Coordinates of C-alpha atoms in Angstrom, one line a residue:
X1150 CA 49.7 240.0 106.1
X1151 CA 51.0 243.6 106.6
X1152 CA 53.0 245.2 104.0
X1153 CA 56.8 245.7 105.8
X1154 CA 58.5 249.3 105.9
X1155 CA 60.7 248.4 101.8
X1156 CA 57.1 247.3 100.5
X1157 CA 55.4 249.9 102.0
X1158 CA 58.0 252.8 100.4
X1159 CA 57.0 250.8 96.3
X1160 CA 53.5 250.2 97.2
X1161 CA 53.1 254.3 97.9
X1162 CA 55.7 255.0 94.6
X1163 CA 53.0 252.4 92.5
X1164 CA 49.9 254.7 94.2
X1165 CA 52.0 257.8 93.4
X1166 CA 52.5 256.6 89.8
X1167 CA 49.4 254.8 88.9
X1168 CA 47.6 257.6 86.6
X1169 CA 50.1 258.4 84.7
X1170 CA 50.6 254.6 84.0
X1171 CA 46.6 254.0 83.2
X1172 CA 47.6 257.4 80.6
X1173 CA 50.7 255.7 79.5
X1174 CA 48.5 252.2 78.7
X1175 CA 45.3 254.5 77.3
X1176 CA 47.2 255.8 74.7
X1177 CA 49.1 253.0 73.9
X1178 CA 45.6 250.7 73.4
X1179 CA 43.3 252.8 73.1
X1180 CA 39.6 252.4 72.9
X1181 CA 38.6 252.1 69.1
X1182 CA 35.5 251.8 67.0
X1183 CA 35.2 248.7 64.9
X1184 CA 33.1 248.8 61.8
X1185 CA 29.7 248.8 62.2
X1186 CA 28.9 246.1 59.8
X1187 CA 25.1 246.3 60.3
X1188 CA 25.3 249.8 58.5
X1189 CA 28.3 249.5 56.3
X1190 CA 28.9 247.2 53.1
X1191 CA 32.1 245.2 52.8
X1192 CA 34.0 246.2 49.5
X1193 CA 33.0 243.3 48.1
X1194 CA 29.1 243.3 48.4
X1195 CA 29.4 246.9 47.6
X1196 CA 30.8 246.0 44.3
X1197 CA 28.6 243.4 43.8
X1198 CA 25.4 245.0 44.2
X1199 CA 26.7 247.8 42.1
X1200 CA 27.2 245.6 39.4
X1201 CA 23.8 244.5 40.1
X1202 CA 22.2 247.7 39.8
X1203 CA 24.0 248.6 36.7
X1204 CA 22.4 244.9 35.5
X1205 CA 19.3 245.6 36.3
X1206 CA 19.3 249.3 34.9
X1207 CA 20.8 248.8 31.3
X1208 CA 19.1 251.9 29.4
X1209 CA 20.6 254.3 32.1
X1210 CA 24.0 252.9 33.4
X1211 CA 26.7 250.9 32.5
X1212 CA 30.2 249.2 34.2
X1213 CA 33.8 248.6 33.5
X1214 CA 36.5 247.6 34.9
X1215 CA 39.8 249.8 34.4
X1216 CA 42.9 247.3 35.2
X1217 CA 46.7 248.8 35.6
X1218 CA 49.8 247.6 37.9
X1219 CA 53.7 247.8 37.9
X1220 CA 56.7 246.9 39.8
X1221 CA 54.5 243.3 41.1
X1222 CA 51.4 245.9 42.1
X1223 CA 47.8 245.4 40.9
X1224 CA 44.9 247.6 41.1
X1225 CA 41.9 247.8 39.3
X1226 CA 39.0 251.0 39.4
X1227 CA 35.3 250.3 38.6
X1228 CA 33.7 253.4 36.6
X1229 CA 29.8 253.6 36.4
X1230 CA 28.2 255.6 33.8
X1231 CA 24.9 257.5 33.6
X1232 CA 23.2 258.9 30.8
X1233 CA 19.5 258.8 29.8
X1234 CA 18.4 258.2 26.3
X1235 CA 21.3 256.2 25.5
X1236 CA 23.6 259.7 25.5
X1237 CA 27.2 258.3 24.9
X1238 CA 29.5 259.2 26.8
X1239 CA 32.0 260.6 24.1
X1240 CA 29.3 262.7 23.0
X1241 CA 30.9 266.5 23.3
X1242 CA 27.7 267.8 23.5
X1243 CA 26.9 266.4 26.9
X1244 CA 27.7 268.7 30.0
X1245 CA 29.9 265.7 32.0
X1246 CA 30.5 265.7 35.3
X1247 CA 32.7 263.2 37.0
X1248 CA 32.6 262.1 40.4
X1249 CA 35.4 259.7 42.6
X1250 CA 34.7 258.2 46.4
X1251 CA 36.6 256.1 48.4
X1252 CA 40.4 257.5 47.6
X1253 CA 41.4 257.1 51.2
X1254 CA 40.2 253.7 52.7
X1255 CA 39.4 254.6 56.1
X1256 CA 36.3 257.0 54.5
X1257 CA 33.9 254.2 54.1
X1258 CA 31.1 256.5 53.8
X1259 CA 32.3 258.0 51.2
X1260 CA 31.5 254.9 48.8
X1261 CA 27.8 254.3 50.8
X1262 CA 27.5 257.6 49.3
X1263 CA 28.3 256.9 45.6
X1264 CA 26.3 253.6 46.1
X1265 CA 23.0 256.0 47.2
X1266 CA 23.7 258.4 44.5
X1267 CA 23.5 255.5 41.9
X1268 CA 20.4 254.3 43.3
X1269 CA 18.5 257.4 43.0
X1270 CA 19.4 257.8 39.2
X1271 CA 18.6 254.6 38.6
X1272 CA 15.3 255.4 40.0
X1273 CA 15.1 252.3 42.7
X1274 CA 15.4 255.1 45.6
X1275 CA 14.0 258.7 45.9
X1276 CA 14.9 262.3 47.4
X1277 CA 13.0 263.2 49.7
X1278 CA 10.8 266.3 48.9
X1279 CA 12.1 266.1 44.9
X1280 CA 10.0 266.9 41.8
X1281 CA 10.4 263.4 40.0
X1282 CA 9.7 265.0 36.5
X1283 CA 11.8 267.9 37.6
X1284 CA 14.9 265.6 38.0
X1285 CA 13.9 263.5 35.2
X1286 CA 14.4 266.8 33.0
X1287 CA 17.6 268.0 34.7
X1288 CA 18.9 264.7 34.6
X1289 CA 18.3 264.1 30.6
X1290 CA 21.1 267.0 30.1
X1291 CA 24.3 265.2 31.9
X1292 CA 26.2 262.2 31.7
X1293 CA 27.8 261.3 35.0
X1294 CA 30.9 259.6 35.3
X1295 CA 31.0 257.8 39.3
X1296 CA 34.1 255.9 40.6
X1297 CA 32.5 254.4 43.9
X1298 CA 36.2 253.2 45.6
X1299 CA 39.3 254.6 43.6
X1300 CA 41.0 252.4 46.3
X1301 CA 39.8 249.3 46.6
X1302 CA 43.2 247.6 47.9
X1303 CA 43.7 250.6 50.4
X1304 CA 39.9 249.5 51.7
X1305 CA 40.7 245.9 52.1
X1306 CA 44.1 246.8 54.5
X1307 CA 41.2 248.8 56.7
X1308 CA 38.3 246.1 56.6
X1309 CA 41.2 243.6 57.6
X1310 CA 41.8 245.8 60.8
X1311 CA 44.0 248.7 60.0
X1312 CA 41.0 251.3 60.5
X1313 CA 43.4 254.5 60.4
X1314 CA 44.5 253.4 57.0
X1315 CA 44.6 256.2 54.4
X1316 CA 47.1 254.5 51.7
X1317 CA 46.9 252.3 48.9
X1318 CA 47.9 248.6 48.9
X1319 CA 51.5 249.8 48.6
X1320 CA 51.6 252.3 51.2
X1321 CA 50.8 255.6 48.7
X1322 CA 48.4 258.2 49.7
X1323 CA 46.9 258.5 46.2
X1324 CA 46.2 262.2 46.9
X1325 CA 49.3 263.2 46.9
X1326 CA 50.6 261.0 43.8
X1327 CA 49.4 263.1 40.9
X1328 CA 52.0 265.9 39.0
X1329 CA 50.8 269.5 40.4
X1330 CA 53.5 270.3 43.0
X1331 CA 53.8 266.7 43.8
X1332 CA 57.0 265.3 46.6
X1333 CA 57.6 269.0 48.3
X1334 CA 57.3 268.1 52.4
X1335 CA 55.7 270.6 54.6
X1336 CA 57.4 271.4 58.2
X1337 CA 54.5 269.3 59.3
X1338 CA 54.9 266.3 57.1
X1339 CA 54.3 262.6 57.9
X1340 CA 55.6 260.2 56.2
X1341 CA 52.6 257.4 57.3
X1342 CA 49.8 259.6 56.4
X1343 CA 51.3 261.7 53.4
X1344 CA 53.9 259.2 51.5
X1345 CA 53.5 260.4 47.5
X1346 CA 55.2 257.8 46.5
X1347 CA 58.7 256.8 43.9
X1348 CA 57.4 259.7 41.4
X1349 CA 54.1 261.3 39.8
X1350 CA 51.8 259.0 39.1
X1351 CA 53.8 256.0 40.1
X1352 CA 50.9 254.5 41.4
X1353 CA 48.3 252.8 38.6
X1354 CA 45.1 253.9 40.3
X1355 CA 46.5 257.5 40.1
X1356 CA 47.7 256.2 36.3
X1357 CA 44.1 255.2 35.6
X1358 CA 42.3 258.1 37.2
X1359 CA 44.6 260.5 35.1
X1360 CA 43.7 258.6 32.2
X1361 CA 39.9 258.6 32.7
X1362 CA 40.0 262.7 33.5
X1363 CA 42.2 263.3 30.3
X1364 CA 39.5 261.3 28.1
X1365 CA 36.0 262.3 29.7
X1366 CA 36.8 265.8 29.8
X1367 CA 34.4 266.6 32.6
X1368 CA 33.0 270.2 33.2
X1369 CA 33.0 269.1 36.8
X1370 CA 35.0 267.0 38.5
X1371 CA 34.4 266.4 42.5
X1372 CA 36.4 264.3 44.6
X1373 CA 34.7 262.9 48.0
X1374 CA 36.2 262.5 51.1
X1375 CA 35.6 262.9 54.8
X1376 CA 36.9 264.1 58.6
X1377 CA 35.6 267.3 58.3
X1378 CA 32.6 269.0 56.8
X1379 CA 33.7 271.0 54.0
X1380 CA 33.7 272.2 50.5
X1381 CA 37.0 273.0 48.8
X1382 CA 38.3 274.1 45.5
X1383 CA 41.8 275.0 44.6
X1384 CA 43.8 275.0 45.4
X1385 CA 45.4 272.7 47.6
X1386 CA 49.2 273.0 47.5
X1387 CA 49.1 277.3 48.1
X1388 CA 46.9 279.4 50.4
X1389 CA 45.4 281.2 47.6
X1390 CA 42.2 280.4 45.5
X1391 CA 42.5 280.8 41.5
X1392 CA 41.3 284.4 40.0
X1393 CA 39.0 285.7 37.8
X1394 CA 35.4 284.6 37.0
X1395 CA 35.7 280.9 36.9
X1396 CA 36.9 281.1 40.5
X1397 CA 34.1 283.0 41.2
X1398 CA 31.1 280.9 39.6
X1399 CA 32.9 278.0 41.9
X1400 CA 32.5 279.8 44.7
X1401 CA 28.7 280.7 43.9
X1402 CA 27.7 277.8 43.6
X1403 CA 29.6 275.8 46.2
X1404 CA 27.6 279.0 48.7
X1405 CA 24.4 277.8 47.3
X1406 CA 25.1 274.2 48.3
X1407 CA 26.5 275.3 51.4
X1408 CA 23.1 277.3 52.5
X1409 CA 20.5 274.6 51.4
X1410 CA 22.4 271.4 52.4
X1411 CA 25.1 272.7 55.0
X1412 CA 23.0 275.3 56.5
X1413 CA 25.9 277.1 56.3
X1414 CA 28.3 274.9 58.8
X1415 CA 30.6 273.7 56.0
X1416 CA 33.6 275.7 55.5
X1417 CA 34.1 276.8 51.5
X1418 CA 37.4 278.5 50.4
X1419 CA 40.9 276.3 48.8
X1420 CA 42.0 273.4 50.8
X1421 CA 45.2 275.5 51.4
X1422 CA 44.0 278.3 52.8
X1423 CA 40.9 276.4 55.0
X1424 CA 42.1 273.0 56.2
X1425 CA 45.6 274.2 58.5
X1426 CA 47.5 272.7 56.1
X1427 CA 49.5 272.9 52.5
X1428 CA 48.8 269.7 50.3
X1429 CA 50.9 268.7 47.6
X1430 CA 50.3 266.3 44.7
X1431 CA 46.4 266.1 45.1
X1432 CA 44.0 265.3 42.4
X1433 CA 42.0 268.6 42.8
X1434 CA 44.8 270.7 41.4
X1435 CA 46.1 268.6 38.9
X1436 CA 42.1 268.3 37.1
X1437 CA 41.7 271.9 37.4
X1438 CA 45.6 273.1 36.6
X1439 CA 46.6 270.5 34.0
X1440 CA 43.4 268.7 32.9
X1441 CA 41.8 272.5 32.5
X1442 CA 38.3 271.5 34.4
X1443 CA 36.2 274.4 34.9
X1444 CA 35.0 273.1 38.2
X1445 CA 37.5 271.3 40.2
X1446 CA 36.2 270.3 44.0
X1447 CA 37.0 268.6 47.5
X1448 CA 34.2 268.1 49.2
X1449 CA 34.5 266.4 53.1
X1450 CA 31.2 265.4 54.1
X1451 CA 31.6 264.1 57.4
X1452 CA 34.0 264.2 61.0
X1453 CA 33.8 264.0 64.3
X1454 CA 36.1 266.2 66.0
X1455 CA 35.4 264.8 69.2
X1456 CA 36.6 261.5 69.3
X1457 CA 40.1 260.5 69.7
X1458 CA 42.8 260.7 66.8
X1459 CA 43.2 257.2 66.8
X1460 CA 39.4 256.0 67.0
X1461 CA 39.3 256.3 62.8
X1462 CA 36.6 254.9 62.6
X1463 CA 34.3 256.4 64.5
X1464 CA 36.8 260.0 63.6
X1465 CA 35.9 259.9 59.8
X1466 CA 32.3 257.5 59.3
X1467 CA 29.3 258.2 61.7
X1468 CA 28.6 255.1 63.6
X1469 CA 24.9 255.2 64.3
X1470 CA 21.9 254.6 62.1
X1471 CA 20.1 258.0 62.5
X1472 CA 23.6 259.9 61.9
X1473 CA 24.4 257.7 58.9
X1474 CA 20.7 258.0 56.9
X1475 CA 20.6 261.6 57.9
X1476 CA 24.0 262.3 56.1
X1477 CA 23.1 260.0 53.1
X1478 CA 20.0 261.6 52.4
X1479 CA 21.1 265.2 52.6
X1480 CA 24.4 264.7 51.1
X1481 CA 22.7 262.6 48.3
X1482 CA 20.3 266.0 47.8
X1483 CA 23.7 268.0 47.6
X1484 CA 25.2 266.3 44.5
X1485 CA 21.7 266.8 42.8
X1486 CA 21.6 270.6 43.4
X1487 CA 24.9 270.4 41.7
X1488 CA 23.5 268.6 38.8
X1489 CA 20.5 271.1 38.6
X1490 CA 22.0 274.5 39.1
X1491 CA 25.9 273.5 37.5
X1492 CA 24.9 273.5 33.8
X1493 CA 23.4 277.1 34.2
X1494 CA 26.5 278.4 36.3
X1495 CA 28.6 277.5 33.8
X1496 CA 28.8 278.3 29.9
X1497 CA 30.3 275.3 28.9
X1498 CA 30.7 276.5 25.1
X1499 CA 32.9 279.3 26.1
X1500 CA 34.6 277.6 29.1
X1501 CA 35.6 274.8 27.5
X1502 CA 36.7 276.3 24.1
X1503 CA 39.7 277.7 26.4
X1504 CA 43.1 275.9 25.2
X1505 CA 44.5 272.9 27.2
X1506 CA 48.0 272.7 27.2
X1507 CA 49.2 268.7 28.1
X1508 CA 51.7 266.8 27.5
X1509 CA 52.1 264.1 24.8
X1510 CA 51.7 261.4 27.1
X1511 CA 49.1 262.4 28.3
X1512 CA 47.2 263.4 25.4
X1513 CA 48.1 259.4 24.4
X1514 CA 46.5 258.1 27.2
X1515 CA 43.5 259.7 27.4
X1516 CA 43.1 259.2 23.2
X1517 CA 43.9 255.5 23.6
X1518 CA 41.4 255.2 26.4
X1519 CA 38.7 256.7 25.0
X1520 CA 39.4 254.9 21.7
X1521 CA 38.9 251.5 23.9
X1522 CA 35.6 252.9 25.6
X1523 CA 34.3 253.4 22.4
X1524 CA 35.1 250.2 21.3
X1525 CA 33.8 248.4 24.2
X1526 CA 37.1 246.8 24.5
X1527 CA 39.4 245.4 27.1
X1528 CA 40.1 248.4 29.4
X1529 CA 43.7 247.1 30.5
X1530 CA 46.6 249.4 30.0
X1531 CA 49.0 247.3 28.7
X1532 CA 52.2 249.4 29.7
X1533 CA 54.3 248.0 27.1
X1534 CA 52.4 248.7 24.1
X1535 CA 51.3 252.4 25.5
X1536 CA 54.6 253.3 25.4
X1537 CA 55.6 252.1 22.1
X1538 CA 52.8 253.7 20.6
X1539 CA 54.3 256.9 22.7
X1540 CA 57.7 256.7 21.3
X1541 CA 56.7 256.1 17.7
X1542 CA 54.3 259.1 17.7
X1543 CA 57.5 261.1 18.8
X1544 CA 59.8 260.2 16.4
X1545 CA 56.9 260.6 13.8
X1546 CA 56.6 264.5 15.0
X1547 CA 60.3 264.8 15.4
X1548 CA 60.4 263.4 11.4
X1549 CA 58.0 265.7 10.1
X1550 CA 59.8 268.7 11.6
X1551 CA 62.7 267.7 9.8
X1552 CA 60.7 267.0 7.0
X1553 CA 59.7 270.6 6.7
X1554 CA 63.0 271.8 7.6
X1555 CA 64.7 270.3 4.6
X1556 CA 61.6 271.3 1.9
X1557 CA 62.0 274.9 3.5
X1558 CA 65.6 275.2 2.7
X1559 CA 65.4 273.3 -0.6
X1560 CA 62.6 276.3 -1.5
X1561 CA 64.7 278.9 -0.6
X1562 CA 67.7 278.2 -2.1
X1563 CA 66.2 277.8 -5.3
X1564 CA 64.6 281.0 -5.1
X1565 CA 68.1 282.2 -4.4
X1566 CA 69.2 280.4 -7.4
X1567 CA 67.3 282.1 -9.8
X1568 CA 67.3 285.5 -8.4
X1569 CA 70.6 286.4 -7.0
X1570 CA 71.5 289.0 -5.2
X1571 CA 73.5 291.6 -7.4
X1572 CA 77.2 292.3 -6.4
X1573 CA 77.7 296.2 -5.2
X1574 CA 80.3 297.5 -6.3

């Protein structure tokens, strides 16, 4: 049937107008990624054969199981440790070095990472090209704090489909929850990607992370991401980088990674002044401001900057098996070039003698928690008790100031007593 003169005029306004619709639906539904599950662990199995390893490897690691929540809100943090020749990990005489993956869900590979890191110190893989005795002799010096998925509930909103998915179970992005500079709003700011939540550390997996800094101390501390290839330190929330000669042993060595691992294609500088954007509330700059950590880092380890915004997955995790064992293996190398050349880059007697100026609650909650590592037991925060213990350690202070207050008068006005001043006349 022919088309009549009204349906010829909307079939050429439908021709005329057809692109722009196929653009309209493109970016509407776009073409995504899903998770390769062939190359990528579930958060589950992940956990569970890290707990396995740690089973199997008694005289080098260990496990536990950090629990928090508040307002209804659950979360829990595993934290592997590493030391060789049953070092503990409260020892002060270890150089400690802590490590986190996983903050932002959508960064699987962050965690396959942690989970190949693990396996090499617990000797059931291998670097490629690596003295084995070499490592073996670097490796009896440190203890190794590892957090292989800070956000576990963040990762299950991502494996259930929400790939782009940065936020914790609550709808937090945990790096920008902790106290240095945290709530400020750049021009640029999105609410989705960038919410900091109700107040500093309102979140518990910030709460628990905070805790486990305060207590372990670390000389380094080196928080994993990806969606770019990068190696930051602070800081994050100002376009500057901090002065002196700490800031300049940092960027040493992160150079020296950069040449043998990067071959020189990862950009090094703060996260302020590198990525195109301020950040505000990160983890980075609270562990080197607050926490005093001589090395304080952000590395990105992965992006592809030619896929679409919205294909995550794809944007922020490689996708194929070569691209994947290529960036495990020379990644992995990276973190053990930081273990080898770290300790002689930094004096840690002299660094660390430095003062570190935190607040009461803090000092609480990284005392208690070490007190329960220690211990070996239950690693719960129960909030209730923490802060009683808070509020009666104030009013003990506030006492004792008192206290001395009243004997220093008493002192001096018997000295006045029995010498007094004479009368001019």
């Amino acid at each position: 049937m022919r088309l009549q003169p009204p349906h010829l005029i909307c079939y050429f306004i439908l021709s005329f107008l057809q692109p722009f619709l196929l653009l309209v639906l493109a970016g509407t539904n776009p073409s995504v990624t899903p998770i390769n599950w062939d190359l990528y662990h579930s958060s589950d199995d992940l956990i569970d054969e890290i707990h396995a390893l740690v089973h199997r490897h008694p005289d080098k690691l260990s496990i536990e199981t950090i629990k928090s929540g508040n307002k209804g809100y659950n979360a829990e943090v595993n934290v592997v440790t590493y030391g060789r020749s049953g070092k503990e990990s409260d020892d002060r005489s270890n150089f400690r070095i802590l490590l986190t993956f996983g903050q932002h869900g959508r960064e699987l590979i962050t965690s396959e990472l942690a989970f190949r890191i693990l396996s090499i110190l617990s000797e059931e893989q291998f670097l490629p090209n690596k003295n084995g005795a070499a490592l073996n002799n670097t490796l009896d010096k440190l203890v190794i704090k590892l957090v292989p998925m800070e956000n576990f509930n963040g990762r299950k909103l991502v494996e259930a489909g929400d790939l782009c998915d940065r936020r914790n179970g609550r709808g937090v992005d945990l790096n920008r929850n902790w106290g240095v500079d945290w709530g400020k709003k750049e021009k640029d700011y999105d609410p989705y990607e960038e919410n900091p939540g109700t107040g500093p550390f309102s979140e518990p997996e910030t709460q628990i992370m905070r805790k486990l800094a305060i207590s372990f101390d670390p000389h380094i501390w080196i928080n994993v991401h990806s969606g770019m290839e990068a190696l930051f330190m602070p800081y994050d929330h100002k376009n500057v980088t901090p002065e002196g000669l700490p800031s300049q042993k940092m960027r040493s060595l992160l150079e020296q990674v950069n040449k043998l691992h990067c071959q020189n294609r990862c950009m090094i500088g703060s996260g302020g002044g590198s990525v195109g954007y301020l950040a505000h509330g990160t983890a980075t700059d609270y562990i080197y401001d607050v926490v005093r950590t001589p090395m304080a880092f952000t590395f990105e380890i992965y992006g592809d900057n030619q896929t679409s915004s919205r294909d995550c997955f794809k944007m922020f995790n490689p996708v194929d098996l070569p691209s994947f064992k290529r960036l495990l293996n020379d990644w992995s190398a990276a973190f053990f070039t930081i273990f080898k050349l770290a300790p002689f880059q930094l004096d840690q007697n002299s660094t660390k003698a430095a003062e570190k100026w935190v607040s009461i609650d803090e000092y609480l909650d990284g005392y208690l928690l070490e007190r329960k590592n220690r211990y070996g037991k239950n690693r719960e925060v129960i909030d209730v008790g923490m802060q009683e213990i808070k509020t009666y350690f104030r009013l003990f202070l506030l006492s004792s100031v008192l206290l001395m207050f009243m004997f220093c008068s008493r002192i001096a006005k018997s000295k006045y007593s029995r010498n007094p001043i004479p009368v001019m006349q």
